[in-house]
Amino acid sequence: MRITADLDRCVGAGQCVLTEPAVFDQSDDDGTVVVIDGAPEDEETIDRVREAVHLCPSRALTLAEPTSTP
Amino acid sequence: MTASPTLPLKRTCPYAPPAEHVALQRQERVTRVRLPDGSSAWALSRLDDIRTMLTDPRFSSDRRREGYPLQTPGPPRRATERPTLIGLDPPEHGAARRAVVGEFTIKQMNALRPRIQQIVDERVDAMLAGPRPADLVSALALPVPSLVICELLGVPYAEHDFFQDRSARLLLRSVPPQERFAAANDIREYMATLIAEKAKNPAEDLLSRQLAKGADQEELAGLGFLLLLAGHETTGNMISLGTMTLLERPEALAGLKADPTVTPQVVEELLRYFTIAEYVTSRIAVADVELGGVLIRAGEGVITLANVANRDPAAFTDGDTFDIGRAARHHVAFGFGAHQCLGQNLARVELQIVFDTLFGRIPELRLAVTADELSFKDDSDVYGLHSLPVTW
Ligand code: HEM
Ligand code: SF4
């Protein structure tokens, strides 16, 4: 699982931080998202990240599912 | 096929969207509606369609565009008039939003909690010291958000009567356009003077910080105006409607009192249930777009019936039921897309603190009139209560 954030799209609404503060934070400067943990492994955390992706109003977040297992 | 209804329609029950909106949602996915000026627009009533539309850059927020769907006709917009944040499109919108959104991060809002708590406690003290019954709207619901936004911006609270009067008139559909225009001008002029003053004598407030970052004074006056207006009425209406709802639903209130960790969820559910500001999320198409099975042509207006969408069976189970156990955060009461409410996390913190404090400190709080005696703002662009007599 890899989280990517498109800072050009992010509008700093903070929905992601509200949903999973262990993974997302906001820059003090311009309020855009800061991904603290780009590859969480815990299933519950990943579920909340999925929710954050759904809630993000600017569709700035993507969660890349692993394509294959080695 | 029934004839297209003319918007805006009034809510007949405070707990339900206008029946005609519900009918539209059942009728067809995307429908035609009429507007007061005789024009037509498309109406979206499904949550998914609204989310899609509000994230599609081919729909513009620029109210100066010919054909922008206005439910409350205003005076003609001058093309030279500079739009504030809410009326900007990309790329200007992104830059303008980024210049200020750092003031509204979750961290900043949490840092404001102690001060907001203090403000709420003072208002509750004053209410308890005053006569019974009290009007919750004038004692608490309006002053709290008003004090908070004035302090954040650096606007003297002594002026709040002036702002409250002007912003209420600005939102009333029955007030003639010219008078609403004059109310807006009053606030704009006041802001311009205040900002010129702050440029000379900066203080510890948002307006001064924006000036220090090099903000243009005229643009900042527009932003200050928007923040003051948006930060005032909306949250106040949610405080009064929320208090009424919880007083009318003892089970939900007991749930809130029993477990303070549910407060944020109760607040989301109230936001969803009332969707007080759905009129602001309308847009105009700037290209031909296929949406929900229809072709929306460039220049056509799109209205979001967010209140029914926030009860869309595809997104919310039993959406007409008020349920504090619901996970409701995917509602669009704060809008969606790039314009999603800038002040949403301030509003959340204010509402959470108010409900916890009010019901915590006055457990005997109850309505002083019967529910059918309450008078609702069904004539305003933002739904709410004119007054809420309570006693304890
Ligand atoms: C419960 C209270 C509130 C509700 C229901 C509400 C609702 C909304 C909605 C629906 C929008 C979207 C408009 C659009 O799509 O064009 C919006 C935008 C906005 N709101 Fe709020 N709001 C609330 C509180 C606040 C507060 C407290 C503030 C100020 C501190 C505020 C400031 C703004 C601003 C500046 C925008 C424009 C953002 C942009 O265009 O990027 N709102 N609000
Ligand atoms: S929810 Fe989306 S828009 Fe909001 S801060 Fe997070 S990434 Fe940015």
Coordinates of C-alpha atoms and ligand atoms in Angstrom, one line a residue:
Chain A
M1 CA 0.0 0.0 0.0
R2 CA 1.4 3.4 -0.9
I3 CA -0.3 6.7 -0.3
T4 CA 0.3 9.6 -2.6
A5 CA -1.0 13.1 -2.2
D6 CA -1.3 15.6 -5.1
L7 CA -0.5 18.9 -3.4
D8 CA -1.7 20.9 -6.4
R9 CA -5.1 19.5 -5.9
C10 CA -5.3 19.6 -2.1
V11 CA -7.4 22.4 -0.7
G12 CA -6.5 21.9 2.9
A13 CA -10.0 20.8 4.1
G14 CA -8.4 18.5 6.6
Q15 CA -10.8 15.6 6.1
C16 CA -7.8 13.3 6.0
V17 CA -6.4 14.5 9.3
L18 CA -9.8 14.1 10.9
T19 CA -10.0 10.5 9.6
E20 CA -6.5 9.2 10.4
P21 CA -4.2 11.6 12.2
A22 CA -1.5 8.9 12.4
V23 CA -1.1 9.1 8.7
F24 CA -2.0 12.6 7.7
D25 CA -1.1 16.0 8.9
Q26 CA -1.3 19.5 7.4
S27 CA 1.4 22.0 6.7
D28 CA 1.4 25.0 9.1
D29 CA 2.3 27.1 6.2
D30 CA -0.4 26.6 3.6
G31 CA -2.6 23.9 5.1
T32 CA -1.9 21.3 2.5
V33 CA -1.6 17.6 3.4
V34 CA 1.5 16.1 4.8
V35 CA 1.7 12.3 4.6
I36 CA 3.5 11.2 7.8
D37 CA 3.3 7.5 7.1
G38 CA 3.2 6.8 3.4
A39 CA 3.0 3.0 3.7
P40 CA 1.0 1.9 6.7
E41 CA 0.7 -1.8 7.2
D42 CA -2.0 -2.2 9.9
E43 CA -5.3 -3.2 8.3
E44 CA -7.4 -0.9 10.4
T45 CA -5.2 2.0 9.5
I46 CA -5.5 1.1 5.9
D47 CA -9.3 1.0 6.1
R48 CA -9.3 4.5 7.5
V49 CA -6.9 5.7 4.8
R50 CA -9.4 4.3 2.3
E51 CA -12.1 6.3 4.0
A52 CA -9.9 9.4 3.8
V53 CA -9.4 8.9 0.1
H54 CA -13.2 8.7 -0.3
L55 CA -13.8 11.8 1.8
C56 CA -11.1 14.0 0.4
P57 CA -13.1 16.7 -1.4
S58 CA -10.5 17.5 -4.0
R59 CA -9.6 13.9 -4.8
A60 CA -6.0 14.7 -3.9
L61 CA -5.3 11.3 -2.3
T62 CA -4.6 7.9 -3.9
L63 CA -3.9 4.6 -2.4
A64 CA -2.0 2.3 -4.7
E65 CA -2.9 -1.3 -4.0
P66 CA 0.1 -3.7 -4.5
T67 CA -0.1 -5.1 -8.0
S68 CA 1.6 -8.4 -7.3
T69 CA 3.0 -10.3 -4.3
P70 CA 6.6 -11.4 -4.7
Chain B
M1 CA -44.1 13.6 -16.0
T2 CA -45.1 16.5 -13.7
A3 CA -44.4 20.2 -14.4
S4 CA -41.0 21.5 -13.2
P5 CA -41.2 23.2 -9.9
T6 CA -39.9 26.7 -9.3
L7 CA -37.1 27.0 -6.8
P8 CA -36.5 28.0 -4.0
L9 CA -39.1 25.9 -2.2
K10 CA -39.8 26.1 1.5
R11 CA -39.3 23.3 4.0
T12 CA -42.7 22.6 5.5
C13 CA -41.3 20.3 8.2
P14 CA -38.0 21.5 9.8
Y15 CA -36.8 17.9 9.9
A16 CA -37.4 17.2 6.2
P17 CA -36.5 18.7 2.8
P18 CA -39.3 20.3 0.8
A19 CA -41.6 17.5 -0.4
E20 CA -41.1 18.6 -4.0
H21 CA -37.3 18.0 -3.8
V22 CA -38.0 14.5 -2.5
A23 CA -40.3 14.0 -5.4
L24 CA -37.6 15.2 -7.8
Q25 CA -35.2 12.7 -6.4
R26 CA -37.6 9.8 -6.9
Q27 CA -38.7 11.0 -10.4
E28 CA -35.5 11.1 -12.4
R29 CA -31.8 11.2 -11.8
V30 CA -31.3 14.7 -13.1
T31 CA -34.3 16.9 -13.6
R32 CA -35.2 20.4 -14.8
V33 CA -36.3 23.1 -12.4
R34 CA -37.4 26.7 -12.9
L35 CA -35.8 29.7 -11.2
P36 CA -37.6 32.9 -10.0
D37 CA -36.3 34.9 -13.0
G38 CA -38.1 32.5 -15.4
S39 CA -35.0 30.6 -16.5
S40 CA -34.4 26.9 -16.1
A41 CA -31.6 24.9 -14.5
W42 CA -30.7 21.2 -13.9
A43 CA -31.2 19.8 -10.4
L44 CA -29.0 17.1 -9.0
S45 CA -30.4 15.1 -6.1
R46 CA -28.1 12.1 -5.8
L47 CA -25.0 12.3 -3.6
D48 CA -22.7 10.7 -6.1
D49 CA -23.8 13.0 -9.0
I50 CA -23.2 16.0 -6.7
R51 CA -19.8 14.9 -5.7
T52 CA -18.9 14.2 -9.4
M53 CA -20.2 17.6 -10.5
L54 CA -18.4 19.6 -7.7
T55 CA -15.1 18.0 -8.5
D56 CA -15.4 18.6 -12.3
P57 CA -13.6 21.8 -13.4
R58 CA -16.0 22.2 -16.3
F59 CA -18.5 23.6 -13.7
S60 CA -17.8 27.1 -12.6
S61 CA -18.5 29.0 -9.4
D62 CA -18.2 32.4 -11.1
R63 CA -21.5 34.1 -10.3
R64 CA -20.8 36.9 -12.8
R65 CA -21.3 34.5 -15.7
E66 CA -24.4 35.0 -17.8
G67 CA -26.9 32.3 -16.8
Y68 CA -25.5 31.5 -13.4
P69 CA -28.5 29.9 -11.6
L70 CA -29.6 32.2 -8.8
Q71 CA -32.4 31.1 -6.5
T72 CA -32.5 34.5 -4.9
P73 CA -32.2 37.1 -7.7
G74 CA -29.7 39.8 -6.9
P75 CA -28.7 43.0 -8.6
P76 CA -26.8 42.4 -11.8
R77 CA -23.2 41.5 -11.1
R78 CA -20.7 43.9 -12.7
A79 CA -18.1 42.1 -14.8
T80 CA -15.5 44.3 -13.2
E81 CA -16.5 43.2 -9.7
R82 CA -13.8 41.0 -8.2
P83 CA -15.2 37.7 -6.9
T84 CA -14.1 36.5 -3.5
L85 CA -12.8 33.0 -2.8
I86 CA -16.2 31.4 -3.1
G87 CA -16.7 32.7 -6.6
L88 CA -13.3 32.0 -8.1
D89 CA -12.4 29.2 -10.5
P90 CA -9.0 27.5 -11.0
P91 CA -6.2 28.5 -11.1
E92 CA -7.1 31.7 -9.2
H93 CA -9.1 29.8 -6.6
G94 CA -6.3 27.4 -5.6
A95 CA -3.8 30.3 -5.0
A96 CA -6.4 32.3 -3.1
R97 CA -7.4 29.4 -0.9
R98 CA -3.8 28.3 -0.2
A99 CA -3.0 31.9 1.0
V100 CA -5.5 31.5 3.9
V101 CA -6.2 27.8 4.5
G102 CA -3.1 27.6 6.9
E103 CA -5.2 29.6 9.3
F104 CA -7.9 26.9 9.4
T105 CA -6.0 23.6 9.8
I106 CA -7.1 21.0 12.3
K107 CA -4.1 22.0 14.5
Q108 CA -5.0 25.6 14.5
M109 CA -8.6 24.9 15.3
N110 CA -7.7 22.6 18.2
A111 CA -5.4 25.3 19.5
L112 CA -8.5 27.6 19.6
R113 CA -10.4 25.2 21.8
P114 CA -9.6 26.7 25.2
R115 CA -10.5 30.2 24.0
I116 CA -13.8 29.0 22.4
Q117 CA -14.6 27.0 25.7
Q118 CA -14.1 30.3 27.6
I119 CA -16.4 32.2 25.3
V120 CA -19.1 29.5 25.5
D121 CA -18.8 29.4 29.3
E122 CA -19.2 33.1 29.6
R123 CA -22.3 33.1 27.5
V124 CA -23.8 30.2 29.5
D125 CA -23.0 32.1 32.7
A126 CA -24.7 35.1 31.4
M127 CA -27.7 33.1 30.3
L128 CA -28.0 31.4 33.7
A129 CA -27.8 34.7 35.5
G130 CA -30.6 36.2 33.3
P131 CA -34.3 35.7 33.2
R132 CA -36.2 32.5 32.3
P133 CA -37.2 31.6 29.7
A134 CA -34.2 32.8 27.6
D135 CA -33.9 33.0 23.9
L136 CA -31.1 30.6 23.0
V137 CA -30.5 32.2 19.6
S138 CA -29.6 35.7 21.0
A139 CA -28.0 34.4 24.2
L140 CA -25.7 31.7 22.7
A141 CA -26.2 30.5 19.2
L142 CA -25.4 33.8 17.4
P143 CA -22.9 35.4 19.9
V144 CA -20.6 32.4 20.1
P145 CA -19.6 32.1 16.4
S146 CA -19.8 35.8 16.1
L147 CA -17.3 36.4 18.9
V148 CA -15.0 33.7 17.6
I149 CA -14.9 34.9 14.0
C150 CA -14.5 38.5 15.1
E151 CA -11.6 37.6 17.4
L152 CA -9.9 35.5 14.7
L153 CA -10.2 38.2 12.1
G154 CA -9.5 41.1 14.4
V155 CA -12.8 42.8 14.0
P156 CA -14.0 44.6 17.1
Y157 CA -17.0 42.7 18.6
A158 CA -18.6 46.0 19.5
E159 CA -19.6 46.2 15.8
H160 CA -21.4 42.8 15.9
D161 CA -24.9 44.3 15.9
F162 CA -24.1 46.1 12.7
F163 CA -22.8 42.9 11.1
Q164 CA -25.6 40.7 12.4
D165 CA -28.2 43.1 11.0
R166 CA -26.5 43.4 7.6
S167 CA -25.7 39.7 7.2
A168 CA -29.2 38.7 8.1
R169 CA -30.7 41.1 5.6
L170 CA -28.3 39.9 2.9
L171 CA -29.5 36.4 3.2
L172 CA -33.3 37.1 3.3
R173 CA -35.0 36.4 0.1
S174 CA -37.9 38.7 0.8
V175 CA -35.6 41.7 1.2
P176 CA -35.5 43.6 -2.2
P177 CA -32.2 43.1 -4.2
Q178 CA -31.2 46.8 -3.9
E179 CA -31.5 46.7 -0.1
R180 CA -29.5 43.5 0.0
F181 CA -26.9 45.1 -2.2
A182 CA -26.7 48.1 0.2
A183 CA -26.2 45.8 3.1
A184 CA -23.3 44.1 1.4
N185 CA -21.8 47.4 0.5
D186 CA -22.0 48.5 4.1
I187 CA -20.0 45.5 5.3
R188 CA -17.5 45.8 2.4
E189 CA -16.9 49.5 3.2
Y190 CA -16.4 48.8 6.8
M191 CA -13.9 46.1 6.0
A192 CA -11.9 48.3 3.7
T193 CA -11.6 50.9 6.4
L194 CA -10.6 48.4 9.0
I195 CA -8.0 46.8 6.8
A196 CA -6.4 50.2 5.9
E197 CA -6.2 50.8 9.6
K198 CA -4.6 47.4 10.2
A199 CA -2.0 48.1 7.5
K200 CA -0.9 51.0 9.6
N201 CA -1.2 49.3 13.0
P202 CA -0.9 45.6 12.6
A203 CA -2.2 43.4 15.4
E204 CA -2.2 39.6 16.3
D205 CA -5.0 38.6 13.9
L206 CA -5.8 36.9 10.6
L207 CA -6.3 40.2 8.7
S208 CA -2.9 41.6 9.9
R209 CA -1.2 38.3 9.2
Q210 CA -2.5 38.3 5.6
L211 CA -1.4 41.9 5.1
A212 CA 2.1 40.9 6.4
K213 CA 2.2 38.1 3.8
G214 CA 1.6 40.8 1.1
A215 CA -2.2 40.4 0.5
D216 CA -3.8 42.9 -1.7
Q217 CA -6.0 45.2 0.5
E218 CA -9.1 45.1 -1.8
E219 CA -9.0 41.3 -2.1
L220 CA -8.5 41.0 1.6
A221 CA -11.5 43.1 2.3
G222 CA -13.5 40.7 0.1
L223 CA -12.2 37.7 2.0
G224 CA -12.8 39.4 5.4
F225 CA -16.4 40.0 4.3
L226 CA -16.9 36.4 3.2
L227 CA -15.4 35.0 6.4
L228 CA -17.5 37.3 8.6
L229 CA -20.7 36.4 6.8
A230 CA -20.0 32.7 6.4
G231 CA -18.7 32.4 9.9
H232 CA -21.7 34.1 11.5
E233 CA -25.1 32.8 10.5
T234 CA -24.3 29.3 9.5
T235 CA -22.8 28.0 12.7
G236 CA -25.4 30.0 14.7
N237 CA -28.2 28.3 12.9
M238 CA -26.7 24.9 13.5
I239 CA -26.4 25.6 17.2
S240 CA -30.1 26.5 17.5
L241 CA -31.3 23.7 15.3
G242 CA -29.1 21.2 17.0
T243 CA -30.2 22.2 20.5
M244 CA -33.9 22.0 19.4
T245 CA -33.3 18.6 17.8
L246 CA -31.6 17.1 20.9
L247 CA -34.2 18.6 23.3
E248 CA -36.9 16.9 21.1
R249 CA -35.1 13.6 21.1
P250 CA -34.4 12.5 24.7
E251 CA -32.8 9.3 23.6
A252 CA -30.2 11.0 21.4
L253 CA -29.5 13.5 24.1
A254 CA -29.0 10.8 26.6
G255 CA -26.5 9.2 24.2
L256 CA -24.6 12.4 23.9
K257 CA -24.5 13.0 27.6
A258 CA -23.5 9.4 28.4
D259 CA -20.4 9.4 26.2
P260 CA -18.6 12.6 25.2
T261 CA -16.7 10.8 22.5
V262 CA -19.8 10.6 20.4
T263 CA -20.2 14.4 20.2
P264 CA -18.3 14.7 16.9
Q265 CA -20.5 12.1 15.3
V266 CA -23.7 13.8 16.7
V267 CA -22.5 17.1 15.1
E268 CA -21.9 15.3 11.7
E269 CA -25.4 13.8 11.9
L270 CA -26.9 17.2 12.6
L271 CA -25.0 18.8 9.7
R272 CA -26.3 16.1 7.4
Y273 CA -29.8 16.1 8.7
F274 CA -30.3 19.9 8.2
T275 CA -28.0 20.7 5.3
I276 CA -28.7 24.4 6.0
A277 CA -26.7 26.0 3.1
E278 CA -27.4 23.9 0.0
Y279 CA -28.1 26.9 -2.2
V280 CA -24.4 27.9 -2.3
T281 CA -23.2 24.8 -4.1
S282 CA -24.9 25.6 -7.4
R283 CA -22.6 26.0 -10.5
I284 CA -22.7 26.9 -14.2
A285 CA -21.4 24.6 -16.9
V286 CA -18.6 26.1 -19.0
A287 CA -18.5 23.2 -21.5
D288 CA -20.9 20.5 -22.6
V289 CA -20.9 17.8 -20.0
E290 CA -22.7 14.4 -19.8
L291 CA -23.8 13.8 -16.2
G292 CA -26.3 11.4 -14.8
G293 CA -27.6 10.5 -18.3
V294 CA -28.3 14.0 -19.6
L295 CA -26.2 16.4 -21.6
I296 CA -25.7 19.6 -19.7
R297 CA -24.7 22.3 -22.2
A298 CA -22.2 25.1 -21.7
G299 CA -24.0 28.0 -20.1
E300 CA -26.6 26.0 -18.3
G301 CA -27.0 26.2 -14.6
V302 CA -26.8 23.3 -12.1
I303 CA -28.5 23.3 -8.7
T304 CA -27.6 20.8 -6.0
L305 CA -30.4 19.6 -3.9
A306 CA -27.9 18.7 -1.2
N307 CA -30.5 18.2 1.5
V308 CA -32.2 15.3 -0.3
A309 CA -28.8 14.1 -1.5
N310 CA -27.8 13.9 2.2
R311 CA -30.6 11.4 2.6
D312 CA -29.9 9.5 -0.7
P313 CA -30.7 5.8 0.0
A314 CA -27.7 4.9 -2.0
A315 CA -25.4 6.6 0.5
F316 CA -27.3 6.6 3.8
T317 CA -29.4 3.8 5.2
D318 CA -32.7 5.2 6.4
G319 CA -31.6 8.8 5.7
D320 CA -34.8 10.4 7.0
T321 CA -34.0 9.1 10.5
F322 CA -31.9 11.1 12.8
D323 CA -29.4 8.6 14.1
I324 CA -26.5 9.6 16.3
G325 CA -24.9 6.2 15.8
R326 CA -24.5 6.9 12.1
A327 CA -21.1 7.5 10.4
A328 CA -22.2 10.4 8.3
R329 CA -19.1 12.2 7.3
H330 CA -19.6 11.7 3.6
H331 CA -22.4 14.2 3.6
V332 CA -22.1 17.3 1.5
A333 CA -23.4 19.8 4.0
F334 CA -20.1 21.6 3.7
G335 CA -20.1 21.1 -0.1
F336 CA -17.5 19.0 -1.9
G337 CA -14.6 19.7 -4.3
A338 CA -12.2 22.6 -4.2
H339 CA -14.7 25.0 -2.5
Q340 CA -15.6 22.6 0.3
C341 CA -16.1 24.9 3.4
L342 CA -13.0 26.6 4.5
G343 CA -14.4 27.1 8.0
Q344 CA -15.7 23.5 8.5
N345 CA -13.3 22.5 11.2
L346 CA -13.9 25.7 13.1
A347 CA -17.6 25.1 12.8
R348 CA -17.1 21.5 14.1
V349 CA -15.1 22.6 17.1
E350 CA -17.6 25.3 18.0
L351 CA -20.6 23.0 17.7
Q352 CA -18.9 20.2 19.7
I353 CA -17.9 22.6 22.5
V354 CA -21.4 24.3 22.6
F355 CA -23.4 21.0 22.8
D356 CA -21.1 19.5 25.4
T357 CA -21.1 22.6 27.6
L358 CA -24.7 23.5 27.2
F359 CA -26.1 20.0 28.1
G360 CA -23.3 19.4 30.6
R361 CA -23.9 22.6 32.5
I362 CA -27.7 22.8 32.2
P363 CA -29.0 19.2 32.3
E364 CA -32.5 20.5 33.0
L365 CA -32.6 22.5 29.8
R366 CA -35.9 22.2 27.9
L367 CA -38.0 24.1 25.3
A368 CA -40.1 26.8 26.8
V369 CA -42.7 26.6 24.0
T370 CA -44.1 23.6 22.1
A371 CA -42.3 22.7 18.9
D372 CA -45.1 24.0 16.7
E373 CA -44.7 27.5 18.1
L374 CA -41.1 27.8 16.8
S375 CA -40.5 30.1 13.9
F376 CA -38.0 28.9 11.2
K377 CA -36.0 30.9 8.7
D378 CA -37.7 29.3 5.7
D379 CA -37.3 32.6 3.8
S380 CA -33.5 32.7 4.2
D381 CA -30.8 31.3 2.0
V382 CA -29.4 29.6 5.1
Y383 CA -32.0 27.6 7.1
G384 CA -32.3 28.2 10.8
L385 CA -34.4 29.4 13.7
H386 CA -35.4 33.0 14.4
S387 CA -35.5 32.3 18.1
L388 CA -35.5 29.3 20.5
P389 CA -37.2 30.0 23.9
V390 CA -35.6 27.6 26.5
T391 CA -35.9 27.3 30.2
W392 CA -34.4 25.1 32.9
Ligands
HEM1 C1 -22.1 24.8 10.1 C2 -21.6 25.8 9.6 C3 -21.3 26.0 8.1 C4 -21.9 25.4 7.0 C5 -23.1 24.5 7.0 C6 -21.1 25.9 5.9 C7 -21.4 25.5 4.5 C8 -20.6 25.8 3.5 C9 -20.7 25.3 2.1 C10 -21.8 24.4 1.7 C11 -19.7 25.8 1.4 C12 -19.4 25.5 -0.1 C13 -19.7 26.6 -1.1 C14 -19.5 26.2 -2.5 O1 -19.3 25.0 -2.9 O2 -19.4 27.1 -3.3 C15 -18.9 26.7 2.2 C16 -17.8 27.4 1.8 C17 -17.2 28.3 2.6 N1 -17.3 28.5 4.0 FE1 -18.6 27.5 5.2 N2 -20.1 26.7 6.3 C18 -20.2 26.8 7.7 C19 -19.3 27.5 8.5 C20 -18.3 28.3 8.1 C21 -17.5 29.1 9.0 C22 -17.5 29.1 10.5 C23 -16.6 29.8 8.1 C24 -15.6 30.8 8.4 C25 -14.7 30.7 9.3 C26 -16.9 29.4 6.8 C27 -16.3 29.9 5.6 C28 -16.5 29.5 4.4 C29 -15.7 29.9 3.2 C30 -14.6 31.0 3.2 C31 -16.1 29.2 2.1 C32 -15.7 29.3 0.7 C33 -14.5 28.4 0.4 C34 -14.0 28.3 -1.0 O3 -14.7 28.8 -1.9 O4 -12.9 27.8 -1.2 N3 -18.0 28.5 6.8 N4 -19.5 26.7 3.5
SF4_2 S1 -8.7 15.8 2.7 FE1 -7.8 16.1 0.7 S2 -8.0 18.3 0.4 FE2 -8.3 17.9 2.5 S3 -6.2 18.2 3.4 FE3 -6.5 16.1 3.0 S4 -5.6 15.8 1.0 FE4 -6.0 17.9 1.2

